[in-house]
Amino acid sequence: MKAVILAGGSGERFWPLSTKDTPKQFLKLFADKTLIRQTFERLSYRLSPEDVYVVTNQMYAHKTYEELPEVPKENILLELLKKNTAPACTWATLQFDDEETIFIVPADHFIPDVEKFWNAVELAEKFLQDKEGIITFGIVPTRPETGYGYIEVESEISDNVYSVKMFREKPNYETAVEYLNSGRFFWNSGMFMWKKKYFLKQMRKHSKDVLEPFFEYKSIEETYEKVPSISIDYALMEKADKIYTIKADFVWSDVGNWKSLEELGVENSPHSVLIDSKAFVQTTKPTIVIGLEDVIVVETENGILVAKSTELEKIRAALGKLDGAR
Ligand code: GDD
Ligand code: MG
């Protein structure tokens, strides 16, 4: 089995800690290791570093080499343009033999229990030995989150393995509420497993415009110029013929924003004092919060964020205005 870490996302939801040059995967949000380093260590618990690949943007090449010195440089595929995850998954999969099993993982998720994680991965790998299909890893949903993909299960075909009726990427709020209440849906954790042969067969059938440029053009530069920008969830998962899901029996978070760090138990900065307040404080200077509920206060050398914890998605728009003002 080969593992592929998707590490080319940008994302500024952790401003003022993250910037364009340092997206989430390169932040040390927990303890003293970056999320990409934690992802690599989780994989190398059972895999040799030679079997770990990374697809990232060329602007993060240096940071990636620095974080993952054990991974051979030729395993780190550098994209010239940001074209989302479908081209990244395709380019990586094309590196391997037809019969190879490929495990795709995002670089920026939090999964603390490595044993339980590997139990699920090994179950998936075993399942694919004699069955065709794409494996997803399903998380039991707890809220009508609109930032995730949803997996509708058909039936449990063996312990923790379900056949899938449908995959729906990022539904609107009303649909997400419906899915949650039905009890038939999992969240998509963003990890996938497939064999190269089946992946190519499915891409040829459902997503030709993404696959073809990889065969049509000689250079990867030209391929990337021509390939459409689309995520693997829309390009393939919503259309794929045979999908299975393994119920993820481990703690998982995609660490979406500052609020999720608070939920994961990250503590306030030691020099903060809260009076009649409920606040998540990450600052380098002594900080006092008085009489405020559900507030996030973050200060780094890049700037200061003071926000209501339920409105953090507005950071992106605000940053656009900040750029304009500078
Ligand atoms: N190489 C490369 N190139 N990687 C990329 C690119 C790209 O252009 N764009 C994003 N990535 C990486 C990100 O760094 C991240 O590790 C992973 O691919 C997923 O991309 P996101 O942009 O974070 O996707 P998402 O969070 O909107 O949605 C996905 O994850 C959810 C769970 O967190 C989907 O798979 C959803 O269905 C899923 O629920
Ligand atoms: Mg994500």
CSV table of C-alpha atoms and ligand atoms in Angstrom, one decimal:
chain,number,residue,atom,x,y,z
A,1,MET,CA,0.0,0.0,0.0
A,2,LYS,CA,1.1,3.5,-0.8
A,3,ALA,CA,-0.1,6.6,1.2
A,4,VAL,CA,-0.6,10.0,-0.4
A,5,ILE,CA,-0.8,13.1,1.7
A,6,LEU,CA,-2.8,15.9,0.1
A,7,ALA,CA,-1.0,19.0,1.3
A,8,GLY,CA,-1.6,21.8,-1.2
A,9,GLY,CA,-4.6,23.5,0.3
A,10,SER,CA,-4.4,27.2,1.2
A,11,GLY,CA,-7.0,28.3,3.7
A,12,GLU,CA,-6.7,31.3,6.0
A,13,ARG,CA,-9.2,30.3,8.6
A,14,PHE,CA,-6.5,30.3,11.3
A,15,TRP,CA,-5.5,33.9,10.7
A,16,PRO,CA,-3.6,35.6,12.3
A,17,LEU,CA,-1.6,32.4,12.8
A,18,SER,CA,-2.0,31.1,9.3
A,19,THR,CA,-1.1,33.2,6.3
A,20,LYS,CA,-1.0,32.4,2.5
A,21,ASP,CA,2.6,31.2,3.0
A,22,THR,CA,1.8,29.1,6.1
A,23,PRO,CA,-1.5,27.3,5.7
A,24,LYS,CA,-3.0,25.1,8.4
A,25,GLN,CA,-1.0,21.9,7.6
A,26,PHE,CA,2.2,23.8,8.5
A,27,LEU,CA,0.9,25.1,11.9
A,28,LYS,CA,1.7,23.6,15.3
A,29,LEU,CA,-1.8,23.7,16.6
A,30,PHE,CA,-1.3,20.9,19.1
A,31,ALA,CA,1.8,20.3,21.0
A,32,ASP,CA,5.1,21.0,19.2
A,33,LYS,CA,4.5,19.3,15.8
A,34,THR,CA,2.9,20.6,12.7
A,35,LEU,CA,-0.3,18.9,11.4
A,36,ILE,CA,1.6,17.5,8.3
A,37,ARG,CA,4.3,16.1,10.6
A,38,GLN,CA,1.6,14.4,12.8
A,39,THR,CA,0.0,13.0,9.6
A,40,PHE,CA,3.3,11.6,8.4
A,41,GLU,CA,4.1,10.0,11.8
A,42,ARG,CA,0.6,8.5,11.9
A,43,LEU,CA,1.3,6.9,8.5
A,44,SER,CA,4.8,5.8,9.3
A,45,TYR,CA,3.6,3.9,12.4
A,46,ARG,CA,3.0,1.1,9.9
A,47,LEU,CA,4.4,2.3,6.6
A,48,SER,CA,8.0,2.9,5.6
A,49,PRO,CA,8.7,6.5,4.5
A,50,GLU,CA,9.5,5.3,1.0
A,51,ASP,CA,5.8,4.3,0.7
A,52,VAL,CA,4.6,7.8,1.7
A,53,TYR,CA,4.0,10.4,-1.0
A,54,VAL,CA,2.9,14.0,-0.8
A,55,VAL,CA,1.2,16.2,-3.4
A,56,THR,CA,1.6,19.9,-2.6
A,57,ASN,CA,2.0,23.2,-4.3
A,58,GLN,CA,5.5,24.2,-5.3
A,59,MET,CA,5.3,27.2,-3.0
A,60,TYR,CA,5.3,24.8,-0.1
A,61,ALA,CA,8.1,22.6,-1.3
A,62,HIS,CA,10.7,23.9,1.1
A,63,LYS,CA,8.5,23.7,4.1
A,64,THR,CA,7.5,20.1,3.1
A,65,TYR,CA,11.1,18.9,2.7
A,66,GLU,CA,11.9,20.5,6.1
A,67,GLU,CA,8.9,18.9,7.9
A,68,LEU,CA,9.3,15.4,6.3
A,69,PRO,CA,13.1,14.8,5.8
A,70,GLU,CA,12.5,11.0,5.8
A,71,VAL,CA,10.3,11.1,2.7
A,72,PRO,CA,12.4,10.7,-0.5
A,73,LYS,CA,12.3,14.0,-2.4
A,74,GLU,CA,11.1,12.2,-5.5
A,75,ASN,CA,7.9,11.2,-3.6
A,76,ILE,CA,7.0,14.8,-3.1
A,77,LEU,CA,5.0,15.9,-6.2
A,78,LEU,CA,5.0,19.6,-6.7
A,79,GLU,CA,2.0,21.3,-8.4
A,80,LEU,CA,2.6,24.5,-10.3
A,81,LEU,CA,-1.1,25.6,-10.1
A,82,LYS,CA,-3.8,25.1,-7.5
A,83,LYS,CA,-6.3,22.9,-9.1
A,84,ASN,CA,-8.0,21.3,-6.1
A,85,THR,CA,-7.9,17.7,-5.1
A,86,ALA,CA,-9.1,15.8,-8.2
A,87,PRO,CA,-6.0,16.5,-10.3
A,88,ALA,CA,-3.8,15.9,-7.2
A,89,CYS,CA,-5.3,12.5,-6.5
A,90,THR,CA,-5.1,11.6,-10.2
A,91,TRP,CA,-1.4,12.6,-10.6
A,92,ALA,CA,-0.4,10.7,-7.5
A,93,THR,CA,-2.4,7.6,-8.5
A,94,LEU,CA,-0.7,7.5,-11.9
A,95,GLN,CA,2.7,7.1,-10.2
A,96,PHE,CA,1.8,3.5,-9.1
A,97,ASP,CA,1.3,0.0,-10.5
A,98,ASP,CA,-2.2,-1.1,-11.7
A,99,GLU,CA,-2.7,-3.4,-8.7
A,100,GLU,CA,-1.4,-1.0,-6.1
A,101,THR,CA,-3.7,0.1,-3.2
A,102,ILE,CA,-3.6,3.8,-2.7
A,103,PHE,CA,-4.6,5.5,0.6
A,104,ILE,CA,-5.3,9.2,0.2
A,105,VAL,CA,-5.1,11.4,3.4
A,106,PRO,CA,-5.5,15.1,4.0
A,107,ALA,CA,-2.5,16.7,5.6
A,108,ASP,CA,-4.3,18.8,8.2
A,109,HIS,CA,-6.5,16.6,10.3
A,110,PHE,CA,-6.3,15.6,13.9
A,111,ILE,CA,-6.6,11.9,14.8
A,112,PRO,CA,-5.0,11.1,18.1
A,113,ASP,CA,-5.5,7.4,18.4
A,114,VAL,CA,-3.0,5.8,15.9
A,115,GLU,CA,-3.9,2.2,16.8
A,116,LYS,CA,-7.6,2.7,16.1
A,117,PHE,CA,-6.8,4.6,13.0
A,118,TRP,CA,-4.7,1.7,11.7
A,119,ASN,CA,-7.4,-0.9,12.6
A,120,ALA,CA,-9.7,1.0,10.2
A,121,VAL,CA,-7.1,1.3,7.5
A,122,GLU,CA,-6.2,-2.3,7.6
A,123,LEU,CA,-9.8,-3.3,7.5
A,124,ALA,CA,-10.1,-1.2,4.3
A,125,GLU,CA,-7.0,-2.7,2.8
A,126,LYS,CA,-8.2,-6.2,3.4
A,127,PHE,CA,-11.6,-5.5,2.0
A,128,LEU,CA,-10.1,-4.2,-1.3
A,129,GLN,CA,-8.0,-7.4,-1.7
A,130,ASP,CA,-11.0,-9.2,-3.3
A,131,LYS,CA,-13.5,-6.4,-4.0
A,132,GLU,CA,-13.7,-3.5,-6.5
A,133,GLY,CA,-14.7,-0.2,-5.1
A,134,ILE,CA,-13.7,3.1,-3.4
A,135,ILE,CA,-13.4,3.1,0.3
A,136,THR,CA,-14.4,6.1,2.4
A,137,PHE,CA,-14.1,6.5,6.2
A,138,GLY,CA,-17.3,7.6,7.8
A,139,ILE,CA,-17.7,9.8,10.9
A,140,VAL,CA,-20.9,9.7,12.9
A,141,PRO,CA,-22.3,13.2,12.4
A,142,THR,CA,-23.2,15.4,15.4
A,143,ARG,CA,-24.4,18.6,13.7
A,144,PRO,CA,-25.8,19.7,10.3
A,145,GLU,CA,-22.3,20.8,9.1
A,146,THR,CA,-22.4,22.2,5.6
A,147,GLY,CA,-18.6,22.1,5.1
A,148,TYR,CA,-18.5,18.3,4.8
A,149,GLY,CA,-19.4,15.5,2.4
A,150,TYR,CA,-22.3,13.2,3.5
A,151,ILE,CA,-22.3,9.4,2.9
A,152,GLU,CA,-25.7,7.6,2.8
A,153,VAL,CA,-25.3,4.0,3.8
A,154,GLU,CA,-27.2,1.1,2.4
A,155,SER,CA,-26.4,-1.8,4.7
A,156,GLU,CA,-23.7,-3.1,7.0
A,157,ILE,CA,-22.1,-5.9,4.9
A,158,SER,CA,-19.6,-6.9,7.6
A,159,ASP,CA,-18.4,-5.5,10.9
A,160,ASN,CA,-18.1,-1.7,10.5
A,161,VAL,CA,-18.1,-2.0,6.7
A,162,TYR,CA,-21.1,-0.5,4.8
A,163,SER,CA,-22.2,-0.4,1.2
A,164,VAL,CA,-23.0,3.2,0.1
A,165,LYS,CA,-26.1,4.4,-1.6
A,166,MET,CA,-25.0,7.9,-2.3
A,167,PHE,CA,-22.3,10.5,-1.7
A,168,ARG,CA,-23.2,14.1,-1.5
A,169,GLU,CA,-20.6,16.9,-1.1
A,170,LYS,CA,-21.4,19.9,1.0
A,171,PRO,CA,-25.2,20.0,1.0
A,172,ASN,CA,-27.0,23.2,1.9
A,173,TYR,CA,-28.2,23.6,5.5
A,174,GLU,CA,-31.8,22.3,5.1
A,175,THR,CA,-30.5,19.2,3.3
A,176,ALA,CA,-27.8,18.7,6.0
A,177,VAL,CA,-30.5,18.8,8.7
A,178,GLU,CA,-32.6,16.2,6.8
A,179,TYR,CA,-29.5,13.9,6.5
A,180,LEU,CA,-28.6,14.3,10.1
A,181,ASN,CA,-32.2,13.5,11.3
A,182,SER,CA,-32.5,10.5,9.0
A,183,GLY,CA,-29.8,8.6,10.9
A,184,ARG,CA,-28.6,7.0,7.6
A,185,PHE,CA,-25.7,9.3,6.9
A,186,PHE,CA,-22.0,9.5,7.9
A,187,TRP,CA,-19.7,12.5,7.4
A,188,ASN,CA,-17.0,12.0,4.9
A,189,SER,CA,-13.7,12.2,6.7
A,190,GLY,CA,-11.8,13.1,3.5
A,191,MET,CA,-9.7,10.0,3.4
A,192,PHE,CA,-10.1,7.5,0.6
A,193,MET,CA,-8.7,4.2,-0.5
A,194,TRP,CA,-8.7,2.6,-4.0
A,195,LYS,CA,-6.8,0.5,-6.3
A,196,LYS,CA,-5.2,2.3,-9.3
A,197,LYS,CA,-7.1,0.1,-11.8
A,198,TYR,CA,-10.6,0.8,-10.5
A,199,PHE,CA,-9.8,4.5,-9.9
A,200,LEU,CA,-8.8,5.0,-13.5
A,201,LYS,CA,-11.8,3.0,-14.8
A,202,GLN,CA,-14.1,5.3,-12.8
A,203,MET,CA,-12.3,8.5,-13.7
A,204,ARG,CA,-12.6,7.5,-17.4
A,205,LYS,CA,-16.3,6.9,-17.0
A,206,HIS,CA,-17.3,9.9,-14.7
A,207,SER,CA,-14.6,12.5,-14.9
A,208,LYS,CA,-12.9,12.3,-18.3
A,209,ASP,CA,-12.1,16.0,-18.4
A,210,VAL,CA,-9.8,15.6,-15.3
A,211,LEU,CA,-8.2,12.4,-16.4
A,212,GLU,CA,-7.5,13.1,-20.1
A,213,PRO,CA,-5.1,16.0,-19.8
A,214,PHE,CA,-2.7,13.6,-17.9
A,215,PHE,CA,-2.5,11.4,-21.1
A,216,GLU,CA,-2.9,14.1,-23.7
A,217,TYR,CA,0.0,16.4,-22.8
A,218,LYS,CA,3.6,15.5,-22.4
A,219,SER,CA,4.6,17.8,-19.6
A,220,ILE,CA,3.0,18.0,-16.2
A,221,GLU,CA,3.1,21.8,-16.6
A,222,GLU,CA,0.9,21.7,-19.6
A,223,THR,CA,-1.3,19.1,-18.0
A,224,TYR,CA,-1.9,21.3,-15.0
A,225,GLU,CA,-2.7,24.3,-17.2
A,226,LYS,CA,-5.4,22.4,-19.0
A,227,VAL,CA,-6.9,20.3,-16.2
A,228,PRO,CA,-10.0,21.8,-14.6
A,229,SER,CA,-10.0,22.8,-11.0
A,230,ILE,CA,-12.3,20.5,-9.0
A,231,SER,CA,-12.3,18.5,-5.8
A,232,ILE,CA,-12.3,14.7,-5.9
A,233,ASP,CA,-15.6,14.8,-4.0
A,234,TYR,CA,-17.4,16.5,-6.9
A,235,ALA,CA,-15.3,15.0,-9.7
A,236,LEU,CA,-15.6,11.3,-8.6
A,237,MET,CA,-17.2,10.6,-5.3
A,238,GLU,CA,-20.6,12.0,-6.1
A,239,LYS,CA,-20.7,9.8,-9.3
A,240,ALA,CA,-18.7,6.6,-8.5
A,241,ASP,CA,-20.4,3.3,-9.0
A,242,LYS,CA,-19.2,1.3,-6.0
A,243,ILE,CA,-18.4,3.0,-2.8
A,244,TYR,CA,-18.1,1.5,0.7
A,245,THR,CA,-17.6,3.1,4.0
A,246,ILE,CA,-15.7,2.0,7.1
A,247,LYS,CA,-17.1,3.4,10.2
A,248,ALA,CA,-14.3,5.4,11.8
A,249,ASP,CA,-14.1,4.2,15.3
A,250,PHE,CA,-11.6,6.9,16.3
A,251,VAL,CA,-11.6,10.6,17.4
A,252,TRP,CA,-11.4,12.7,14.3
A,253,SER,CA,-11.4,16.4,13.7
A,254,ASP,CA,-10.6,18.4,10.6
A,255,VAL,CA,-9.7,21.3,12.9
A,256,GLY,CA,-11.8,23.7,10.9
A,257,ASN,CA,-11.3,26.9,12.9
A,258,TRP,CA,-10.3,28.4,16.2
A,259,LYS,CA,-13.6,27.2,17.8
A,260,SER,CA,-12.7,23.5,17.0
A,261,LEU,CA,-9.3,24.0,18.8
A,262,GLU,CA,-11.2,25.0,21.9
A,263,GLU,CA,-13.5,22.0,21.5
A,264,LEU,CA,-10.5,19.7,21.3
A,265,GLY,CA,-9.3,20.9,24.6
A,266,VAL,CA,-6.6,23.4,23.7
A,267,GLU,CA,-6.2,25.7,26.8
A,268,ASN,CA,-6.2,29.4,26.9
A,269,SER,CA,-2.9,31.2,27.1
A,270,PRO,CA,-1.7,31.2,30.7
A,271,HIS,CA,-1.5,34.9,31.1
A,272,SER,CA,-5.2,35.5,30.4
A,273,VAL,CA,-7.8,36.6,32.9
A,274,LEU,CA,-11.5,36.1,32.2
A,275,ILE,CA,-14.1,38.0,34.2
A,276,ASP,CA,-17.8,37.1,33.7
A,277,SER,CA,-16.7,35.8,30.3
A,278,LYS,CA,-16.6,32.7,28.1
A,279,ALA,CA,-13.6,33.2,25.8
A,280,PHE,CA,-10.9,31.3,23.9
A,281,VAL,CA,-7.7,33.3,24.2
A,282,GLN,CA,-4.5,32.6,22.3
A,283,THR,CA,-2.2,35.6,22.9
A,284,THR,CA,1.4,36.4,23.6
A,285,LYS,CA,0.6,39.4,25.8
A,286,PRO,CA,-1.3,39.4,29.1
A,287,THR,CA,-5.0,39.5,28.1
A,288,ILE,CA,-8.1,40.5,30.1
A,289,VAL,CA,-11.6,39.7,28.8
A,290,ILE,CA,-14.6,41.2,30.8
A,291,GLY,CA,-18.3,40.5,30.3
A,292,LEU,CA,-18.1,38.8,26.9
A,293,GLU,CA,-19.6,35.5,25.9
A,294,ASP,CA,-18.4,33.2,23.1
A,295,VAL,CA,-15.6,35.3,22.0
A,296,ILE,CA,-12.3,34.3,20.3
A,297,VAL,CA,-9.3,36.4,21.0
A,298,VAL,CA,-6.1,35.6,19.1
A,299,GLU,CA,-2.9,37.7,18.8
A,300,THR,CA,0.2,36.9,16.8
A,301,GLU,CA,2.9,39.0,15.1
A,302,ASN,CA,0.6,39.0,12.0
A,303,GLY,CA,-2.3,40.7,13.6
A,304,ILE,CA,-5.2,40.5,16.2
A,305,LEU,CA,-8.5,38.7,15.8
A,306,VAL,CA,-11.5,39.4,18.1
A,307,ALA,CA,-14.5,37.4,16.9
A,308,LYS,CA,-17.8,35.9,18.0
A,309,SER,CA,-17.1,32.1,17.9
A,310,THR,CA,-20.2,31.4,15.7
A,311,GLU,CA,-19.1,33.9,13.0
A,312,LEU,CA,-15.6,32.7,12.2
A,313,GLU,CA,-16.3,31.9,8.6
A,314,LYS,CA,-16.3,35.7,8.0
A,315,ILE,CA,-12.5,35.8,8.5
A,316,ARG,CA,-12.0,35.1,4.8
A,317,ALA,CA,-14.1,38.1,3.6
A,318,ALA,CA,-12.5,40.3,6.2
A,319,LEU,CA,-9.0,39.4,5.1
A,320,GLY,CA,-10.0,40.4,1.5
A,321,LYS,CA,-10.9,43.9,2.9
A,322,LEU,CA,-7.7,44.0,4.9
A,323,ASP,CA,-5.7,43.4,1.7
A,324,GLY,CA,-7.5,46.2,0.0
A,325,ALA,CA,-6.8,48.6,2.8
A,326,ARG,CA,-3.1,47.9,2.8
B,1,GDD,N1,-2.1,18.8,-3.5
B,1,GDD,C1,-3.2,19.6,-3.3
B,1,GDD,N2,-3.6,20.4,-4.3
B,1,GDD,N3,-3.8,19.4,-2.2
B,1,GDD,C2,-4.9,20.2,-2.0
B,1,GDD,C3,-5.4,21.1,-2.9
B,1,GDD,C4,-4.7,21.2,-4.1
B,1,GDD,O1,-5.0,22.1,-5.0
B,1,GDD,N4,-6.5,21.7,-2.4
B,1,GDD,C5,-6.7,21.2,-1.2
B,1,GDD,N5,-5.8,20.3,-0.9
B,1,GDD,C6,-5.6,19.4,0.3
B,1,GDD,C7,-5.8,20.2,1.6
B,1,GDD,O2,-4.5,20.7,2.1
B,1,GDD,C8,-6.4,19.2,2.5
B,1,GDD,O3,-5.4,18.4,3.2
B,1,GDD,C9,-7.2,18.2,1.6
B,1,GDD,O4,-6.6,18.5,0.3
B,1,GDD,C10,-8.7,18.5,1.5
B,1,GDD,O5,-8.9,19.8,1.0
B,1,GDD,P1,-9.9,20.8,1.7
B,1,GDD,O6,-9.9,22.0,0.9
B,1,GDD,O7,-9.6,20.9,3.2
B,1,GDD,O8,-11.3,20.0,1.5
B,1,GDD,P2,-12.6,20.3,2.4
B,1,GDD,O9,-12.3,20.3,3.8
B,1,GDD,O10,-13.3,21.5,1.8
B,1,GDD,O11,-13.5,19.0,2.1
B,1,GDD,C11,-13.0,17.7,2.1
B,1,GDD,O12,-12.8,17.3,3.5
B,1,GDD,C12,-13.9,17.1,4.3
B,1,GDD,C13,-13.5,16.6,5.7
B,1,GDD,O13,-12.6,17.5,6.3
B,1,GDD,C14,-14.0,16.8,1.4
B,1,GDD,O14,-13.4,15.5,1.2
B,1,GDD,C15,-15.3,16.6,2.3
B,1,GDD,O15,-16.2,15.7,1.7
B,1,GDD,C16,-14.9,16.1,3.7
B,1,GDD,O16,-16.1,16.0,4.5
B,2,MG,MG,-10.6,20.5,5.0
